[in-house]
Amino acid sequence: MKKLKILVPLDGTERSMHSINWLKKFFSMDDISITLINVMETILTNEMMDPINPPGFDYITEDSNLVLDKAIKELEGYEVEKVSALGYAADEILRKAEKDSFDIIIMTKCSKKGLYRIIGSVTSKVVRNAKVSVIIIPD
């Protein structure tokens, strides 16, 4: 039987870990393969890409690995791959989902107030543009 491919974006907050807890309740480790993705946001200034975090890609990669490794510990026994990306979060999540033909994206809803209080702007863009099912987990 073919394993279901699941993409789980994590932003480093405790809230984003709710996706991991939900996934473990509803999917057997024998039935799925999981890819965890952490996107380091970028901004465009003077026609150049700059990381929002302090300069130095190694520093950014270390932070991303800490986020992903924490989640991997929670998923002991599951087939897990980790991916760090640099760019706009929603765009990178959508690009990865399409490129690697994922079956499902699982995200945790944002806890922000105001315009995107139901789901965050990244989640909103992923839901609107994904070509696969997106499961949004309450925080």
Short mmCIF file of N, CA, C and O in Angstrom, two decimals:
data_model
loop_
_atom_site.label_atom_id
_atom_site.label_comp_id
_atom_site.label_asym_id
_atom_site.label_seq_id
_atom_site.Cartn_x
_atom_site.Cartn_y
_atom_site.Cartn_z
N MET A 1 0.83 -1.18 0.00
CA MET A 1 0.00 0.00 0.00
C MET A 1 0.88 1.25 0.00
O MET A 1 1.86 1.35 0.73
N LYS A 2 0.52 2.22 -0.83
CA LYS A 2 1.27 3.47 -0.94
C LYS A 2 1.02 4.33 0.29
O LYS A 2 -0.11 4.49 0.74
N LYS A 3 2.10 4.89 0.83
CA LYS A 3 1.96 5.77 1.98
C LYS A 3 1.43 7.14 1.55
O LYS A 3 1.78 7.65 0.50
N LEU A 4 0.61 7.72 2.41
CA LEU A 4 0.10 9.06 2.21
C LEU A 4 1.23 10.05 2.52
O LEU A 4 1.88 9.94 3.56
N LYS A 5 1.46 11.00 1.61
CA LYS A 5 2.52 11.99 1.80
C LYS A 5 1.92 13.25 2.42
O LYS A 5 1.03 13.87 1.84
N ILE A 6 2.44 13.61 3.61
CA ILE A 6 1.91 14.74 4.35
C ILE A 6 2.99 15.80 4.54
O ILE A 6 4.10 15.49 4.98
N LEU A 7 2.65 17.05 4.22
CA LEU A 7 3.55 18.18 4.42
C LEU A 7 3.06 18.97 5.64
O LEU A 7 1.89 19.33 5.72
N VAL A 8 3.97 19.21 6.58
CA VAL A 8 3.63 19.92 7.81
C VAL A 8 4.55 21.14 7.97
O VAL A 8 5.72 20.99 8.33
N PRO A 9 4.03 22.34 7.68
CA PRO A 9 4.82 23.55 7.90
C PRO A 9 4.89 23.88 9.40
O PRO A 9 3.88 23.80 10.10
N LEU A 10 6.06 24.23 9.87
CA LEU A 10 6.26 24.62 11.26
C LEU A 10 6.97 25.97 11.29
O LEU A 10 7.94 26.17 10.57
N ASP A 11 6.49 26.87 12.16
CA ASP A 11 7.10 28.20 12.22
C ASP A 11 7.93 28.42 13.48
O ASP A 11 8.44 29.52 13.70
N GLY A 12 8.08 27.40 14.31
CA GLY A 12 8.90 27.52 15.50
C GLY A 12 8.13 27.86 16.76
O GLY A 12 8.69 27.84 17.85
N THR A 13 6.85 28.16 16.63
CA THR A 13 6.04 28.45 17.81
C THR A 13 5.48 27.16 18.40
O THR A 13 5.34 26.15 17.69
N GLU A 14 5.15 27.20 19.68
CA GLU A 14 4.50 26.03 20.31
C GLU A 14 3.18 25.75 19.61
O GLU A 14 2.78 24.60 19.47
N ARG A 15 2.51 26.81 19.18
CA ARG A 15 1.22 26.67 18.49
C ARG A 15 1.36 25.78 17.26
O ARG A 15 0.52 24.92 17.01
N SER A 16 2.43 25.95 16.51
CA SER A 16 2.57 25.16 15.27
C SER A 16 2.76 23.68 15.57
O SER A 16 2.51 22.83 14.71
N MET A 17 3.19 23.34 16.77
CA MET A 17 3.38 21.94 17.14
C MET A 17 2.05 21.20 17.31
O MET A 17 2.02 19.97 17.35
N HIS A 18 0.95 21.94 17.39
CA HIS A 18 -0.37 21.29 17.49
C HIS A 18 -0.63 20.38 16.28
O HIS A 18 -1.33 19.38 16.39
N SER A 19 -0.09 20.75 15.13
CA SER A 19 -0.23 19.92 13.93
C SER A 19 0.36 18.55 14.14
O SER A 19 -0.20 17.53 13.71
N ILE A 20 1.51 18.50 14.81
CA ILE A 20 2.19 17.23 15.08
C ILE A 20 1.33 16.36 16.01
O ILE A 20 1.13 15.18 15.75
N ASN A 21 0.83 16.97 17.08
CA ASN A 21 0.00 16.22 18.03
C ASN A 21 -1.25 15.68 17.36
O ASN A 21 -1.64 14.53 17.58
N TRP A 22 -1.90 16.49 16.52
CA TRP A 22 -3.11 16.06 15.82
C TRP A 22 -2.79 14.91 14.86
O TRP A 22 -3.49 13.91 14.82
N LEU A 23 -1.72 15.07 14.11
CA LEU A 23 -1.31 14.06 13.14
C LEU A 23 -1.11 12.70 13.80
O LEU A 23 -1.55 11.67 13.30
N LYS A 24 -0.46 12.71 14.97
CA LYS A 24 -0.19 11.45 15.67
C LYS A 24 -1.48 10.76 16.14
O LYS A 24 -1.53 9.54 16.22
N LYS A 25 -2.51 11.53 16.43
CA LYS A 25 -3.78 10.95 16.86
C LYS A 25 -4.54 10.29 15.71
O LYS A 25 -5.27 9.34 15.92
N PHE A 26 -4.37 10.81 14.49
CA PHE A 26 -5.22 10.38 13.39
C PHE A 26 -4.54 9.54 12.32
O PHE A 26 -5.21 8.99 11.46
N PHE A 27 -3.22 9.44 12.34
CA PHE A 27 -2.52 8.67 11.31
C PHE A 27 -1.55 7.70 11.94
O PHE A 27 -0.73 8.06 12.78
N SER A 28 -1.60 6.46 11.49
CA SER A 28 -0.67 5.43 11.93
C SER A 28 0.68 5.67 11.27
O SER A 28 0.76 6.09 10.10
N MET A 29 1.75 5.38 11.99
CA MET A 29 3.08 5.58 11.44
C MET A 29 3.36 4.71 10.22
O MET A 29 4.22 5.03 9.42
N ASP A 30 2.61 3.64 10.06
CA ASP A 30 2.81 2.76 8.90
C ASP A 30 2.13 3.27 7.63
O ASP A 30 2.43 2.81 6.54
N ASP A 31 1.21 4.24 7.80
CA ASP A 31 0.40 4.69 6.67
C ASP A 31 0.85 6.00 6.03
O ASP A 31 0.33 6.38 4.99
N ILE A 32 1.81 6.69 6.66
CA ILE A 32 2.18 8.01 6.15
C ILE A 32 3.68 8.24 6.11
O ILE A 32 4.44 7.59 6.83
N SER A 33 4.07 9.15 5.26
CA SER A 33 5.43 9.71 5.30
C SER A 33 5.24 11.22 5.47
O SER A 33 4.36 11.83 4.86
N ILE A 34 6.05 11.80 6.33
CA ILE A 34 5.88 13.20 6.73
C ILE A 34 7.09 14.00 6.29
O ILE A 34 8.23 13.57 6.46
N THR A 35 6.83 15.18 5.74
CA THR A 35 7.89 16.14 5.49
C THR A 35 7.56 17.38 6.31
O THR A 35 6.49 17.96 6.19
N LEU A 36 8.49 17.74 7.17
CA LEU A 36 8.38 18.95 7.97
C LEU A 36 9.12 20.06 7.23
O LEU A 36 10.24 19.84 6.77
N ILE A 37 8.49 21.22 7.11
CA ILE A 37 9.14 22.34 6.43
C ILE A 37 9.12 23.57 7.34
O ILE A 37 8.11 23.86 7.97
N ASN A 38 10.26 24.23 7.41
CA ASN A 38 10.37 25.50 8.13
C ASN A 38 10.91 26.51 7.13
O ASN A 38 11.95 26.28 6.52
N VAL A 39 10.16 27.59 6.96
CA VAL A 39 10.56 28.62 6.00
C VAL A 39 11.06 29.85 6.76
O VAL A 39 10.35 30.39 7.59
N MET A 40 12.28 30.24 6.45
CA MET A 40 12.82 31.47 7.00
C MET A 40 12.37 32.58 6.06
O MET A 40 12.70 32.56 4.88
N GLU A 41 11.57 33.50 6.60
CA GLU A 41 10.98 34.58 5.80
C GLU A 41 12.05 35.52 5.26
O GLU A 41 13.06 35.77 5.91
N THR A 42 11.79 36.05 4.09
CA THR A 42 12.67 37.04 3.49
C THR A 42 11.88 38.30 3.19
O THR A 42 10.65 38.26 3.09
N ILE A 43 12.59 39.38 3.05
CA ILE A 43 11.97 40.63 2.61
C ILE A 43 12.76 41.15 1.42
O ILE A 43 13.95 40.86 1.27
N LEU A 44 12.09 41.91 0.58
CA LEU A 44 12.75 42.47 -0.60
C LEU A 44 13.06 43.94 -0.33
O LEU A 44 12.16 44.73 -0.08
N THR A 45 14.34 44.28 -0.32
CA THR A 45 14.74 45.67 -0.12
C THR A 45 15.77 46.03 -1.17
O THR A 45 16.75 45.31 -1.39
N ASN A 46 15.55 47.13 -1.85
CA ASN A 46 16.49 47.59 -2.88
C ASN A 46 16.85 46.49 -3.87
O ASN A 46 18.02 46.28 -4.18
N GLU A 47 15.82 45.73 -4.28
CA GLU A 47 16.02 44.69 -5.29
C GLU A 47 16.87 43.52 -4.80
O GLU A 47 17.37 42.75 -5.60
N MET A 48 17.09 43.40 -3.49
CA MET A 48 17.90 42.31 -2.95
C MET A 48 17.09 41.54 -1.92
O MET A 48 16.29 42.10 -1.21
N MET A 49 17.31 40.25 -1.85
CA MET A 49 16.67 39.43 -0.83
C MET A 49 17.50 39.49 0.44
O MET A 49 18.71 39.25 0.40
N ASP A 50 16.86 39.83 1.55
CA ASP A 50 17.53 39.85 2.84
C ASP A 50 16.74 38.98 3.81
O ASP A 50 15.52 39.10 3.89
N PRO A 51 17.39 38.13 4.57
CA PRO A 51 16.66 37.38 5.58
C PRO A 51 16.17 38.32 6.66
O PRO A 51 16.83 39.30 6.99
N ILE A 52 15.01 38.06 7.21
CA ILE A 52 14.50 38.86 8.31
C ILE A 52 15.35 38.63 9.55
O ILE A 52 15.60 39.53 10.33
N ASN A 53 15.84 37.43 9.71
CA ASN A 53 16.70 37.12 10.85
C ASN A 53 18.06 37.79 10.64
O ASN A 53 18.37 38.24 9.55
N PRO A 54 18.91 37.80 11.67
CA PRO A 54 20.23 38.39 11.52
C PRO A 54 21.00 37.78 10.35
O PRO A 54 20.78 36.63 9.97
N PRO A 55 21.94 38.54 9.77
CA PRO A 55 22.69 38.07 8.60
C PRO A 55 23.43 36.75 8.85
O PRO A 55 23.80 36.46 9.97
N GLY A 56 23.60 36.02 7.79
CA GLY A 56 24.37 34.77 7.87
C GLY A 56 23.49 33.57 7.70
O GLY A 56 22.72 33.22 8.58
N PHE A 57 23.56 32.92 6.56
CA PHE A 57 22.68 31.79 6.28
C PHE A 57 22.89 30.64 7.26
O PHE A 57 21.95 29.96 7.61
N ASP A 58 24.13 30.43 7.71
CA ASP A 58 24.39 29.34 8.67
C ASP A 58 23.59 29.54 9.95
O ASP A 58 23.03 28.60 10.50
N TYR A 59 23.52 30.76 10.42
CA TYR A 59 22.75 31.09 11.62
C TYR A 59 21.27 30.77 11.42
O TYR A 59 20.62 30.19 12.28
N ILE A 60 20.75 31.13 10.25
CA ILE A 60 19.34 30.88 9.94
C ILE A 60 19.09 29.39 9.86
O ILE A 60 18.09 28.89 10.38
N THR A 61 19.97 28.66 9.21
CA THR A 61 19.81 27.21 9.08
C THR A 61 19.84 26.53 10.44
O THR A 61 19.08 25.60 10.69
N GLU A 62 20.70 27.00 11.34
CA GLU A 62 20.75 26.44 12.70
C GLU A 62 19.41 26.61 13.40
O GLU A 62 18.90 25.67 14.02
N ASP A 63 18.82 27.80 13.31
CA ASP A 63 17.52 28.05 13.93
C ASP A 63 16.45 27.14 13.33
O ASP A 63 15.62 26.57 14.04
N SER A 64 16.47 27.00 12.03
CA SER A 64 15.50 26.15 11.36
C SER A 64 15.65 24.69 11.79
O SER A 64 14.67 24.00 12.07
N ASN A 65 16.89 24.22 11.88
CA ASN A 65 17.14 22.84 12.31
C ASN A 65 16.66 22.60 13.74
O ASN A 65 16.16 21.51 14.04
N LEU A 66 16.79 23.58 14.61
CA LEU A 66 16.29 23.43 15.98
C LEU A 66 14.78 23.21 15.98
O LEU A 66 14.27 22.35 16.70
N VAL A 67 14.07 23.99 15.19
CA VAL A 67 12.61 23.86 15.08
C VAL A 67 12.25 22.48 14.55
O VAL A 67 11.40 21.77 15.11
N LEU A 68 12.89 22.07 13.47
CA LEU A 68 12.56 20.80 12.82
C LEU A 68 12.97 19.61 13.68
O LEU A 68 12.23 18.62 13.78
N ASP A 69 14.13 19.68 14.31
CA ASP A 69 14.60 18.57 15.14
C ASP A 69 13.70 18.35 16.35
O ASP A 69 13.47 17.22 16.77
N LYS A 70 13.16 19.43 16.92
CA LYS A 70 12.22 19.30 18.04
C LYS A 70 10.99 18.51 17.60
O LYS A 70 10.52 17.63 18.31
N ALA A 71 10.48 18.81 16.42
CA ALA A 71 9.31 18.10 15.90
C ALA A 71 9.63 16.65 15.58
O ALA A 71 8.81 15.76 15.83
N ILE A 72 10.82 16.40 15.05
CA ILE A 72 11.22 15.03 14.73
C ILE A 72 11.24 14.16 15.98
O ILE A 72 10.82 13.01 15.95
N LYS A 73 11.68 14.72 17.10
CA LYS A 73 11.67 13.97 18.37
C LYS A 73 10.25 13.56 18.75
O LYS A 73 10.04 12.47 19.28
N GLU A 74 9.29 14.43 18.46
CA GLU A 74 7.89 14.13 18.77
C GLU A 74 7.33 13.06 17.84
O GLU A 74 6.31 12.45 18.14
N LEU A 75 7.98 12.85 16.72
CA LEU A 75 7.48 11.90 15.71
C LEU A 75 8.32 10.63 15.64
O LEU A 75 8.41 9.99 14.59
N GLU A 76 8.91 10.25 16.75
CA GLU A 76 9.74 9.04 16.78
C GLU A 76 8.93 7.85 16.27
O GLU A 76 7.80 7.63 16.67
N GLY A 77 9.54 7.11 15.35
CA GLY A 77 8.88 5.94 14.76
C GLY A 77 8.23 6.23 13.42
O GLY A 77 7.98 5.31 12.64
N TYR A 78 7.95 7.49 13.13
CA TYR A 78 7.37 7.88 11.85
C TYR A 78 8.48 8.11 10.83
O TYR A 78 9.61 8.42 11.18
N GLU A 79 8.14 7.95 9.56
CA GLU A 79 9.06 8.28 8.47
C GLU A 79 9.01 9.79 8.28
O GLU A 79 7.97 10.33 7.89
N VAL A 80 10.11 10.48 8.59
CA VAL A 80 10.12 11.95 8.58
C VAL A 80 11.31 12.48 7.80
O VAL A 80 12.44 12.01 7.97
N GLU A 81 11.04 13.48 6.98
CA GLU A 81 12.08 14.23 6.27
C GLU A 81 11.94 15.69 6.72
O GLU A 81 10.85 16.15 7.03
N LYS A 82 13.06 16.40 6.80
CA LYS A 82 12.99 17.81 7.16
C LYS A 82 13.54 18.68 6.04
O LYS A 82 14.49 18.29 5.36
N VAL A 83 12.91 19.86 5.87
CA VAL A 83 13.30 20.78 4.81
C VAL A 83 13.33 22.18 5.39
O VAL A 83 12.38 22.61 6.05
N SER A 84 14.43 22.90 5.14
CA SER A 84 14.52 24.32 5.46
C SER A 84 14.49 25.07 4.14
O SER A 84 15.13 24.66 3.17
N ALA A 85 13.74 26.16 4.10
CA ALA A 85 13.67 26.97 2.89
C ALA A 85 13.81 28.43 3.26
O ALA A 85 13.51 28.84 4.38
N LEU A 86 14.25 29.22 2.31
CA LEU A 86 14.39 30.66 2.48
C LEU A 86 13.48 31.32 1.46
O LEU A 86 13.58 31.04 0.27
N GLY A 87 12.55 32.14 1.91
CA GLY A 87 11.62 32.80 0.99
C GLY A 87 10.37 33.24 1.71
O GLY A 87 10.36 33.41 2.93
N TYR A 88 9.31 33.43 0.96
CA TYR A 88 8.01 33.76 1.54
C TYR A 88 7.32 32.46 1.91
O TYR A 88 7.19 31.56 1.08
N ALA A 89 6.87 32.36 3.14
CA ALA A 89 6.39 31.08 3.69
C ALA A 89 5.33 30.41 2.81
O ALA A 89 5.48 29.25 2.44
N ALA A 90 4.27 31.13 2.50
CA ALA A 90 3.18 30.51 1.73
C ALA A 90 3.69 30.02 0.37
O ALA A 90 3.35 28.91 -0.07
N ASP A 91 4.49 30.84 -0.29
CA ASP A 91 5.01 30.46 -1.61
C ASP A 91 5.87 29.21 -1.54
O ASP A 91 5.77 28.32 -2.39
N GLU A 92 6.73 29.14 -0.52
CA GLU A 92 7.61 27.97 -0.39
C GLU A 92 6.83 26.71 -0.04
O GLU A 92 7.14 25.62 -0.52
N ILE A 93 5.82 26.84 0.80
CA ILE A 93 4.97 25.69 1.17
C ILE A 93 4.24 25.19 -0.07
O ILE A 93 4.23 23.98 -0.36
N LEU A 94 3.64 26.09 -0.83
CA LEU A 94 2.92 25.70 -2.05
C LEU A 94 3.85 25.08 -3.08
O LEU A 94 3.52 24.08 -3.72
N ARG A 95 5.04 25.66 -3.23
CA ARG A 95 6.03 25.14 -4.19
C ARG A 95 6.43 23.71 -3.82
O ARG A 95 6.47 22.82 -4.67
N LYS A 96 6.71 23.48 -2.54
CA LYS A 96 7.11 22.15 -2.08
C LYS A 96 5.98 21.15 -2.25
O LYS A 96 6.20 20.01 -2.69
N ALA A 97 4.76 21.56 -1.90
CA ALA A 97 3.61 20.66 -2.00
C ALA A 97 3.38 20.20 -3.44
O ALA A 97 3.11 19.02 -3.68
N GLU A 98 3.52 21.12 -4.37
CA GLU A 98 3.30 20.76 -5.77
C GLU A 98 4.48 19.97 -6.34
O GLU A 98 4.30 18.95 -7.01
N LYS A 99 5.68 20.44 -6.07
CA LYS A 99 6.88 19.80 -6.63
C LYS A 99 7.00 18.33 -6.24
O LYS A 99 7.33 17.48 -7.05
N ASP A 100 6.69 18.03 -4.98
CA ASP A 100 6.85 16.67 -4.47
C ASP A 100 5.55 15.89 -4.36
O ASP A 100 5.50 14.84 -3.73
N SER A 101 4.49 16.41 -4.95
CA SER A 101 3.19 15.72 -5.04
C SER A 101 2.68 15.22 -3.69
O SER A 101 2.38 14.04 -3.52
N PHE A 102 2.56 16.12 -2.74
CA PHE A 102 2.01 15.76 -1.44
C PHE A 102 0.51 15.52 -1.55
O PHE A 102 -0.15 16.07 -2.43
N ASP A 103 -0.02 14.68 -0.67
CA ASP A 103 -1.45 14.38 -0.65
C ASP A 103 -2.22 15.33 0.26
O ASP A 103 -3.37 15.66 -0.02
N ILE A 104 -1.58 15.78 1.33
CA ILE A 104 -2.24 16.62 2.33
C ILE A 104 -1.21 17.60 2.90
O ILE A 104 -0.04 17.25 3.08
N ILE A 105 -1.69 18.80 3.25
CA ILE A 105 -0.90 19.76 4.02
C ILE A 105 -1.63 19.94 5.35
O ILE A 105 -2.84 20.13 5.36
N ILE A 106 -0.91 19.84 6.45
CA ILE A 106 -1.51 20.04 7.78
C ILE A 106 -0.85 21.25 8.43
O ILE A 106 0.37 21.29 8.60
N MET A 107 -1.69 22.25 8.78
CA MET A 107 -1.19 23.49 9.38
C MET A 107 -2.02 23.82 10.62
O MET A 107 -3.18 23.44 10.71
N THR A 108 -1.43 24.58 11.53
CA THR A 108 -2.14 25.06 12.71
C THR A 108 -2.61 26.47 12.44
O THR A 108 -1.86 27.29 11.90
N LYS A 109 -3.85 26.78 12.85
CA LYS A 109 -4.37 28.12 12.60
C LYS A 109 -3.63 29.14 13.44
O LYS A 109 -3.09 28.83 14.50
N CYS A 110 -3.64 30.34 12.96
CA CYS A 110 -2.94 31.45 13.62
C CYS A 110 -3.74 31.96 14.81
O CYS A 110 -4.95 31.88 14.83
N SER A 111 -3.05 32.51 15.78
CA SER A 111 -3.74 33.07 16.94
C SER A 111 -3.74 34.60 16.92
O SER A 111 -3.98 35.24 17.92
N LYS A 112 -3.49 35.19 15.75
CA LYS A 112 -3.46 36.64 15.62
C LYS A 112 -4.87 37.22 15.70
O LYS A 112 -5.85 36.54 15.45
N LYS A 113 -4.94 38.48 16.01
CA LYS A 113 -6.22 39.20 16.06
C LYS A 113 -6.39 39.97 14.75
O LYS A 113 -5.46 40.16 13.99
N GLY A 114 -7.58 40.44 14.51
CA GLY A 114 -7.83 41.30 13.37
C GLY A 114 -8.19 40.55 12.11
O GLY A 114 -8.85 39.51 12.16
N LEU A 115 -7.73 41.06 10.98
CA LEU A 115 -8.13 40.57 9.66
C LEU A 115 -7.96 39.06 9.49
O LEU A 115 -8.83 38.39 8.96
N TYR A 116 -6.86 38.52 9.96
CA TYR A 116 -6.60 37.10 9.75
C TYR A 116 -6.79 36.30 11.04
O TYR A 116 -6.08 35.35 11.30
N ARG A 117 -7.76 36.69 11.86
CA ARG A 117 -7.88 36.03 13.16
C ARG A 117 -8.41 34.60 13.06
O ARG A 117 -8.20 33.81 13.94
N ILE A 118 -9.14 34.27 12.00
CA ILE A 118 -9.61 32.90 11.84
C ILE A 118 -8.44 32.00 11.48
O ILE A 118 -8.19 31.01 12.12
N ILE A 119 -7.75 32.34 10.42
CA ILE A 119 -6.51 31.66 10.04
C ILE A 119 -5.52 32.74 9.62
O ILE A 119 -5.92 33.82 9.20
N GLY A 120 -4.26 32.48 9.73
CA GLY A 120 -3.25 33.47 9.41
C GLY A 120 -3.12 33.73 7.92
O GLY A 120 -3.68 33.00 7.10
N SER A 121 -2.37 34.76 7.57
CA SER A 121 -2.20 35.12 6.17
C SER A 121 -1.48 34.03 5.38
O SER A 121 -1.83 33.77 4.23
N VAL A 122 -0.51 33.37 5.99
CA VAL A 122 0.20 32.28 5.30
C VAL A 122 -0.77 31.12 5.07
O VAL A 122 -0.90 30.61 3.96
N THR A 123 -1.48 30.73 6.12
CA THR A 123 -2.44 29.63 6.00
C THR A 123 -3.52 29.98 4.98
O THR A 123 -3.90 29.14 4.16
N SER A 124 -4.00 31.20 5.04
CA SER A 124 -5.03 31.64 4.10
C SER A 124 -4.57 31.50 2.65
O SER A 124 -5.30 30.98 1.80
N LYS A 125 -3.35 31.92 2.37
CA LYS A 125 -2.83 31.82 1.00
C LYS A 125 -2.65 30.36 0.60
O LYS A 125 -2.96 29.98 -0.54
N VAL A 126 -2.19 29.53 1.51
CA VAL A 126 -2.01 28.11 1.20
C VAL A 126 -3.37 27.47 0.91
O VAL A 126 -3.53 26.75 -0.08
N VAL A 127 -4.37 27.76 1.73
CA VAL A 127 -5.71 27.19 1.52
C VAL A 127 -6.27 27.62 0.16
O VAL A 127 -6.84 26.81 -0.58
N ARG A 128 -6.11 28.89 -0.18
CA ARG A 128 -6.66 29.40 -1.45
C ARG A 128 -5.96 28.83 -2.67
O ARG A 128 -6.57 28.70 -3.73
N ASN A 129 -4.68 28.49 -2.54
CA ASN A 129 -3.91 28.13 -3.73
C ASN A 129 -3.42 26.68 -3.81
O ASN A 129 -2.88 26.28 -4.84
N ALA A 130 -3.59 25.93 -2.75
CA ALA A 130 -3.11 24.54 -2.76
C ALA A 130 -3.94 23.69 -3.72
O ALA A 130 -5.14 23.88 -3.86
N LYS A 131 -3.27 22.75 -4.34
CA LYS A 131 -3.94 21.81 -5.24
C LYS A 131 -4.27 20.50 -4.55
O LYS A 131 -4.70 19.54 -5.17
N VAL A 132 -4.02 20.47 -3.23
CA VAL A 132 -4.33 19.29 -2.41
C VAL A 132 -5.13 19.76 -1.19
O VAL A 132 -5.24 20.96 -0.92
N SER A 133 -5.65 18.81 -0.43
CA SER A 133 -6.41 19.14 0.77
C SER A 133 -5.49 19.77 1.81
O SER A 133 -4.34 19.35 1.99
N VAL A 134 -6.02 20.77 2.52
CA VAL A 134 -5.30 21.41 3.60
C VAL A 134 -6.14 21.23 4.86
O VAL A 134 -7.31 21.60 4.89
N ILE A 135 -5.53 20.65 5.88
CA ILE A 135 -6.20 20.47 7.16
C ILE A 135 -5.67 21.55 8.10
O ILE A 135 -4.46 21.67 8.27
N ILE A 136 -6.59 22.32 8.69
CA ILE A 136 -6.20 23.39 9.59
C ILE A 136 -6.57 22.97 11.01
O ILE A 136 -7.74 22.72 11.31
N ILE A 137 -5.56 22.93 11.87
CA ILE A 137 -5.74 22.48 13.25
C ILE A 137 -5.91 23.71 14.15
O ILE A 137 -5.12 24.64 14.07
N PRO A 138 -6.95 23.71 15.02
CA PRO A 138 -7.09 24.83 15.95
C PRO A 138 -5.92 24.88 16.92
O PRO A 138 -5.33 23.85 17.24
N ASP A 139 -5.59 26.08 17.37
CA ASP A 139 -4.47 26.19 18.31
C ASP A 139 -4.91 26.03 19.74
O ASP A 139 -5.98 25.74 20.07
#
